[in-house]
Tab-separated table of C-alpha atoms and ligand atoms in Angstrom:
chain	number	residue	atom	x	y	z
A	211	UNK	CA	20.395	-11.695	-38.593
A	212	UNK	CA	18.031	-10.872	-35.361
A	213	UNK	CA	16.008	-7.690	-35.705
A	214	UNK	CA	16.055	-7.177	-32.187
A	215	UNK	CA	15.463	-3.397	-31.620
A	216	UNK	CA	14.511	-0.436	-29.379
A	217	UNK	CA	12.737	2.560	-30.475
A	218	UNK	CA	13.200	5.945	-28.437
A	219	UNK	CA	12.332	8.888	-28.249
A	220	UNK	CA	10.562	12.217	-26.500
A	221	UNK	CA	6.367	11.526	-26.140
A	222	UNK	CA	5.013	12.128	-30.000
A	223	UNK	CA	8.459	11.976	-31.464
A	224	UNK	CA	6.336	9.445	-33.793
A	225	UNK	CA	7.992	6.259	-32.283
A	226	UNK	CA	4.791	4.529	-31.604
A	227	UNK	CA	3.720	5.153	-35.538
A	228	UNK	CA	7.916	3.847	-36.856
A	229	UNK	CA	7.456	0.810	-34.295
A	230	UNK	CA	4.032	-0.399	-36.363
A	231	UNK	CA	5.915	-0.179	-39.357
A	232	UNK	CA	8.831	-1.923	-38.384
A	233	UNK	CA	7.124	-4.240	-36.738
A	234	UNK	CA	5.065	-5.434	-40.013
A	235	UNK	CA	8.130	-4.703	-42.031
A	236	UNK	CA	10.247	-7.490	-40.400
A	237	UNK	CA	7.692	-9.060	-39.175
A	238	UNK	CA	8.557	-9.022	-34.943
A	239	UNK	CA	6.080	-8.180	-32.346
A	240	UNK	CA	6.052	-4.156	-31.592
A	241	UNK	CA	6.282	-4.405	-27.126
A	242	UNK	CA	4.778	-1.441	-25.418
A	243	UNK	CA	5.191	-1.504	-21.844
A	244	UNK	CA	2.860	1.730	-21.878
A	245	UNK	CA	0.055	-0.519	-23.532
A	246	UNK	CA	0.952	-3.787	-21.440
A	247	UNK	CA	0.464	-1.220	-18.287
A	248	UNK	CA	-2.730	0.365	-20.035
A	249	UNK	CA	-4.858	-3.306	-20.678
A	250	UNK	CA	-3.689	-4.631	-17.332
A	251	UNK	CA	-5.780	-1.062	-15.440
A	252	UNK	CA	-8.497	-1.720	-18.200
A	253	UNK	CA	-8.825	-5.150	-17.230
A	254	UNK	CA	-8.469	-3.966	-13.353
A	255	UNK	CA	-5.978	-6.945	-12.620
A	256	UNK	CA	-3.374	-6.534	-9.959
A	257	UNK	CA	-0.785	-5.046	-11.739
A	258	UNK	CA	-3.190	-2.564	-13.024
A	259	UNK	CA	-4.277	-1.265	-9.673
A	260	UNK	CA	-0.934	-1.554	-8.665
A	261	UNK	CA	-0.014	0.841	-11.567
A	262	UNK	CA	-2.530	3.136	-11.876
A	263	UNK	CA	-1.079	6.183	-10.122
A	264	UNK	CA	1.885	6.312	-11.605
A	265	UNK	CA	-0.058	6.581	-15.611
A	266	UNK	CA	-2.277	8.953	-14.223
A	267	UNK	CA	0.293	11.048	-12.671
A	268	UNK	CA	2.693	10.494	-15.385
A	269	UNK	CA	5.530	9.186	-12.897
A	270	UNK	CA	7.720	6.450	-13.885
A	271	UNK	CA	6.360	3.130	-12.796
A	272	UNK	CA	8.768	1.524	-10.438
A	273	UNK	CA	11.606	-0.124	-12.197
A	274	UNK	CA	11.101	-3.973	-10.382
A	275	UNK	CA	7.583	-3.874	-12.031
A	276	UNK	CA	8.168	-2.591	-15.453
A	277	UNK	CA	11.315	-5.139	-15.763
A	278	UNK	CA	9.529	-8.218	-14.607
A	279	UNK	CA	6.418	-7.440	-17.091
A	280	UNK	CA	9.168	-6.455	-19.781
A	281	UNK	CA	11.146	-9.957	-19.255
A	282	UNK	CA	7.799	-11.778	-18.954
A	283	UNK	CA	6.749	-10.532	-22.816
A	284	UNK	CA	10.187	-11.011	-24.320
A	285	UNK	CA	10.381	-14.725	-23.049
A	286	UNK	CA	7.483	-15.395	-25.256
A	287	UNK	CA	7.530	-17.536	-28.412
A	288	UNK	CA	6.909	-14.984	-30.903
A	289	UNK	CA	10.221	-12.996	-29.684
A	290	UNK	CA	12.858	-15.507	-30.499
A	291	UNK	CA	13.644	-13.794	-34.189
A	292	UNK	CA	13.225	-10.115	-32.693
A	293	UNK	CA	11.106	-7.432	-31.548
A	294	UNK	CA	10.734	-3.979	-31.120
A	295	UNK	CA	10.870	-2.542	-27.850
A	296	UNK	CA	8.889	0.986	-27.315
A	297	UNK	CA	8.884	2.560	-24.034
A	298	UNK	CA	11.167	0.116	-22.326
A	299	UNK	CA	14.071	0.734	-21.566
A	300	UNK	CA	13.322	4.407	-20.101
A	301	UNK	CA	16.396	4.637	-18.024
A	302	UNK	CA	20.076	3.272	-17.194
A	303	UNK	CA	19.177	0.570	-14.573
A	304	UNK	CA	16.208	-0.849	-17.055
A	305	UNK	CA	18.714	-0.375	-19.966
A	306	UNK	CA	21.395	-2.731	-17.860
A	307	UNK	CA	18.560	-5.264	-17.072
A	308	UNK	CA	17.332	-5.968	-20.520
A	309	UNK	CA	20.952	-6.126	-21.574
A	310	UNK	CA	21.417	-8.931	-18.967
A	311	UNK	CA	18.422	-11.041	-20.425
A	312	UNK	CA	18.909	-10.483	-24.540
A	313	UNK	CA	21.246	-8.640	-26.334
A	314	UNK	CA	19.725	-5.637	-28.618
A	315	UNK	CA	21.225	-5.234	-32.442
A	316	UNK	CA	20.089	-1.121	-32.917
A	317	UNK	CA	18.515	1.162	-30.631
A	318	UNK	CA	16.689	4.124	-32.951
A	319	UNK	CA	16.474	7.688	-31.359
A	320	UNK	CA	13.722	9.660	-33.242
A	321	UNK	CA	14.702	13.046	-31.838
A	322	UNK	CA	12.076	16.170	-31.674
A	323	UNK	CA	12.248	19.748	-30.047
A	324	UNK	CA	10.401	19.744	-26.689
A	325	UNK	CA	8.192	22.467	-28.353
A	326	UNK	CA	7.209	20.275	-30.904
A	327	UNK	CA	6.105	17.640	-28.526
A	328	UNK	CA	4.107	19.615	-26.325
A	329	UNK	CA	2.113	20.863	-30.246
A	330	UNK	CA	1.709	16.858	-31.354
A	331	UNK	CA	0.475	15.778	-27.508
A	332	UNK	CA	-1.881	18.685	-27.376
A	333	UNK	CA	-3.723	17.567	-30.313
A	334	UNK	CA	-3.757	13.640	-29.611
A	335	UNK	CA	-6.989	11.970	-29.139
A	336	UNK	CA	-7.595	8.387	-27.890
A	337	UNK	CA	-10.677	6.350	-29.075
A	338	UNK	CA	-12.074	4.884	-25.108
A	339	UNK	CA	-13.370	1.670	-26.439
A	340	UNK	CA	-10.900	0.533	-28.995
A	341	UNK	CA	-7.605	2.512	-28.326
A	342	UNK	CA	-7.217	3.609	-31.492
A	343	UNK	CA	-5.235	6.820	-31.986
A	344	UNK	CA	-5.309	10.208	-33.876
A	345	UNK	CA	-4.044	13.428	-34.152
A	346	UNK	CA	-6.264	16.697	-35.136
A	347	UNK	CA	-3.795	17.751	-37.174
A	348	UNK	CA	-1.676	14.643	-38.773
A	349	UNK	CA	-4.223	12.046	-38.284
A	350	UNK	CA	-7.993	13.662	-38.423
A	351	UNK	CA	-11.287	11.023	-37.325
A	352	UNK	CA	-13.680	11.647	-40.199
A	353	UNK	CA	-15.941	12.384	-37.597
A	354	UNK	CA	-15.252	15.144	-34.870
A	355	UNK	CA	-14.745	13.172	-31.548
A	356	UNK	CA	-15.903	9.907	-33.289
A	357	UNK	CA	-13.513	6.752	-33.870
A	358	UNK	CA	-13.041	5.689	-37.620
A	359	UNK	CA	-12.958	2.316	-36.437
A	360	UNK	CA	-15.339	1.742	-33.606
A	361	UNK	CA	-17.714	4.572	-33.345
A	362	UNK	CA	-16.342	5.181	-30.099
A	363	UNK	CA	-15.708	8.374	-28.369
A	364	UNK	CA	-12.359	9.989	-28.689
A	365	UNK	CA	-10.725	11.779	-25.229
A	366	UNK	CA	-7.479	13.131	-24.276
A	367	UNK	CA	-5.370	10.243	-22.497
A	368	UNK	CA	-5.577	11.193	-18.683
A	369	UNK	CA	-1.415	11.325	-19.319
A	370	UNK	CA	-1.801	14.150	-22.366
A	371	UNK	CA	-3.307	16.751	-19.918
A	372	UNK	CA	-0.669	19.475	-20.039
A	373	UNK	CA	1.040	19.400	-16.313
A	374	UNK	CA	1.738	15.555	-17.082
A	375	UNK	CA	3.131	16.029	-20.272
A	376	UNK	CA	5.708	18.575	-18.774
A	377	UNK	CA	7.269	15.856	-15.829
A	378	UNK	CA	7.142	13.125	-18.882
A	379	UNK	CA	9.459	15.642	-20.872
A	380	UNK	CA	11.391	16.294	-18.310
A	381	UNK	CA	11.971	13.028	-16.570
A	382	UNK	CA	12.327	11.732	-20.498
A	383	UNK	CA	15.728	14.207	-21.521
A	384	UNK	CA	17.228	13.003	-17.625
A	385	UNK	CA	16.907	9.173	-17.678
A	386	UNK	CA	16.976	8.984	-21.308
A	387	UNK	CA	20.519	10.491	-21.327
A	388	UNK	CA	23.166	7.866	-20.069
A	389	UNK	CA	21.230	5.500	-21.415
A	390	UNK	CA	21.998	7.074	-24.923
A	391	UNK	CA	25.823	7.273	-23.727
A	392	UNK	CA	25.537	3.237	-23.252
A	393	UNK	CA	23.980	2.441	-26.404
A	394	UNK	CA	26.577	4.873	-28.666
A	395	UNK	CA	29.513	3.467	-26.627
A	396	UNK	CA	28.468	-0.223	-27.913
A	397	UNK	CA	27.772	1.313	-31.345
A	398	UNK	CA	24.424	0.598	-32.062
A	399	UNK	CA	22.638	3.670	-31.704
A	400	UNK	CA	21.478	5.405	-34.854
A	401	UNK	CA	19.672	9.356	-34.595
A	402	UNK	CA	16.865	10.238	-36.619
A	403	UNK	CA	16.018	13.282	-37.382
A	404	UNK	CA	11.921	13.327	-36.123
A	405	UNK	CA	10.673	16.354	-37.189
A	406	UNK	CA	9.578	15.762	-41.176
A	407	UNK	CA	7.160	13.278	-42.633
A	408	UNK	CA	5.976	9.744	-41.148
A	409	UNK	CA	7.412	8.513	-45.314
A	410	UNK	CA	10.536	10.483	-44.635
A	411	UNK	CA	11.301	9.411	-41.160
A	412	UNK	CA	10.787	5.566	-42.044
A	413	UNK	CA	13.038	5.784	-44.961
A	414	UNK	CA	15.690	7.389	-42.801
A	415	UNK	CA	15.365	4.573	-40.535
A	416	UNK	CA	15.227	1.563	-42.864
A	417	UNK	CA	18.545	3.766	-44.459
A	418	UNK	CA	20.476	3.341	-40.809
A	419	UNK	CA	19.288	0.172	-39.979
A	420	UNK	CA	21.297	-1.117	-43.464
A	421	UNK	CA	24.336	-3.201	-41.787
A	422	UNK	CA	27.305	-1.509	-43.507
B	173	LIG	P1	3.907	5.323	-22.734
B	173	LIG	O1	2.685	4.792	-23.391
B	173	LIG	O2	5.169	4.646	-23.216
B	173	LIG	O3	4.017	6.831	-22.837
B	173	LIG	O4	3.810	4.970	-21.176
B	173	LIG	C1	2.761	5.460	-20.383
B	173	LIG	C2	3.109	5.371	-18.915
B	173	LIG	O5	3.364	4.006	-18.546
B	173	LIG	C3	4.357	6.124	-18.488
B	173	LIG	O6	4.100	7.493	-18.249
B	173	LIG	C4	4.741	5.366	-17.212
B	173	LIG	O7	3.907	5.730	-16.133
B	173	LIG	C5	4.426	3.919	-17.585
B	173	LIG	N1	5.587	3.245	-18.221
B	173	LIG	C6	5.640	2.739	-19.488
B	173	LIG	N2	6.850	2.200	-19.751
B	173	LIG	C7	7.586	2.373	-18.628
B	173	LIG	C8	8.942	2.066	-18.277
B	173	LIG	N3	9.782	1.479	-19.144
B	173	LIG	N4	9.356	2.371	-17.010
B	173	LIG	C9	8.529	2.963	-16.141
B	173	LIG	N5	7.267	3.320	-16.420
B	173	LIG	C10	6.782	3.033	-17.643
């Protein structure tokens, strides 16, 4: 069987953290078109400065772009036995793309309360050298403001400040919705509960993804 999957779910629902581990689990490559789109503006190539507004704004970068990126990674080597997709598809039209170019054996919804996002995102920090993530709360650097990994110094992502969180939310519950009604009409969406332990919510997965 493929392991061909998508992860979804609000920002800090904890998708990024499930995609890692179900990435190394079945060993696929975890596909971020957030990350693709954050190396290419680190690396200042054309597709980064063609992209840069819409990450700093929070806006959705133009569908044309994120699906030619998106079918560019997936044609890759390491993709053949599966992947996991995070961030891509965001809405219907990308969702009917991708399902012209592979097909996709479980899409997994980690669902959290709006409220509950806005409390994770607030207290997310992003290491400026390495990337490397953490959360004050969950996910503490031993070192106030200091990267575990890198020594580097750790900043709110220019996309965490508070009025860009709100349109991510927003445009998140109305694209995100009838592309939810597409993957439950082909049966292969499964809904996890998000809001309980990084051990609970991976076990809850893993439980779903069982083929009955
Ligand atoms: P993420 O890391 O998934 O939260 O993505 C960060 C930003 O990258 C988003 O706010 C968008 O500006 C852009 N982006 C990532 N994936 C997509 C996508 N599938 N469609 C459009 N824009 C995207």
């Amino acid at each position: 069987m493929s392991h061909k999957f998508i992860i979804m779910g609000p920002q800090a629902s904890g998708k990024g953290t499930q995609g890692k581990l179900l990435a190394e689990k079945f060993n696929i490559p975890r596909i971020s078109t957030g990350d693709i789109f954050r190396k290419e503006i680190a690396e200042k190539t054309e597709i980064g400065k063609l992209v840069d507004e819409y990450l700093k704004s929070g806006k959705l970068v133009p569908d044309h772009i994120t699906s030619s990126i998106a079918k560019k990674r997936l044609s890759k080597m390491d993709c053949k036995k599966g992947f996991i997709l995070d961030g891509y598809p965001r809405n219907l039209d990308q969702a009917l793309f991708l399902d012209s170019i592979t097909p996709i054996d479980k899409v997994i919804l980690v669902n959290i309360s709006d409220k509950e996002a806005i409390k994770r995102i607030s207290n997310r920090r992003v290491c400026i050298d390495c990337g490397s993530s953490y959360n004050l709360i969950s996910k503490p650097p031993k070192k106030k403001g200091i990267c575990d990994k890198c020594g580097g110094k750790l900043v709110l992502r220019s996309d965490d400040y508070p009025d860009a969180i709100a349109k991510r939310l927003e445009i998140y519950r109305k694209q995100s919705r009838p592309m939810l009604r597409f993957y439950d009409k082909k049966n292969i969406l499964i809904k996890i509960q998000g809001m309980q332990s990084i051990g609970d919510v991976y076990s809850d997965i893993l439980e779903k993804l069982k083929i009955k």
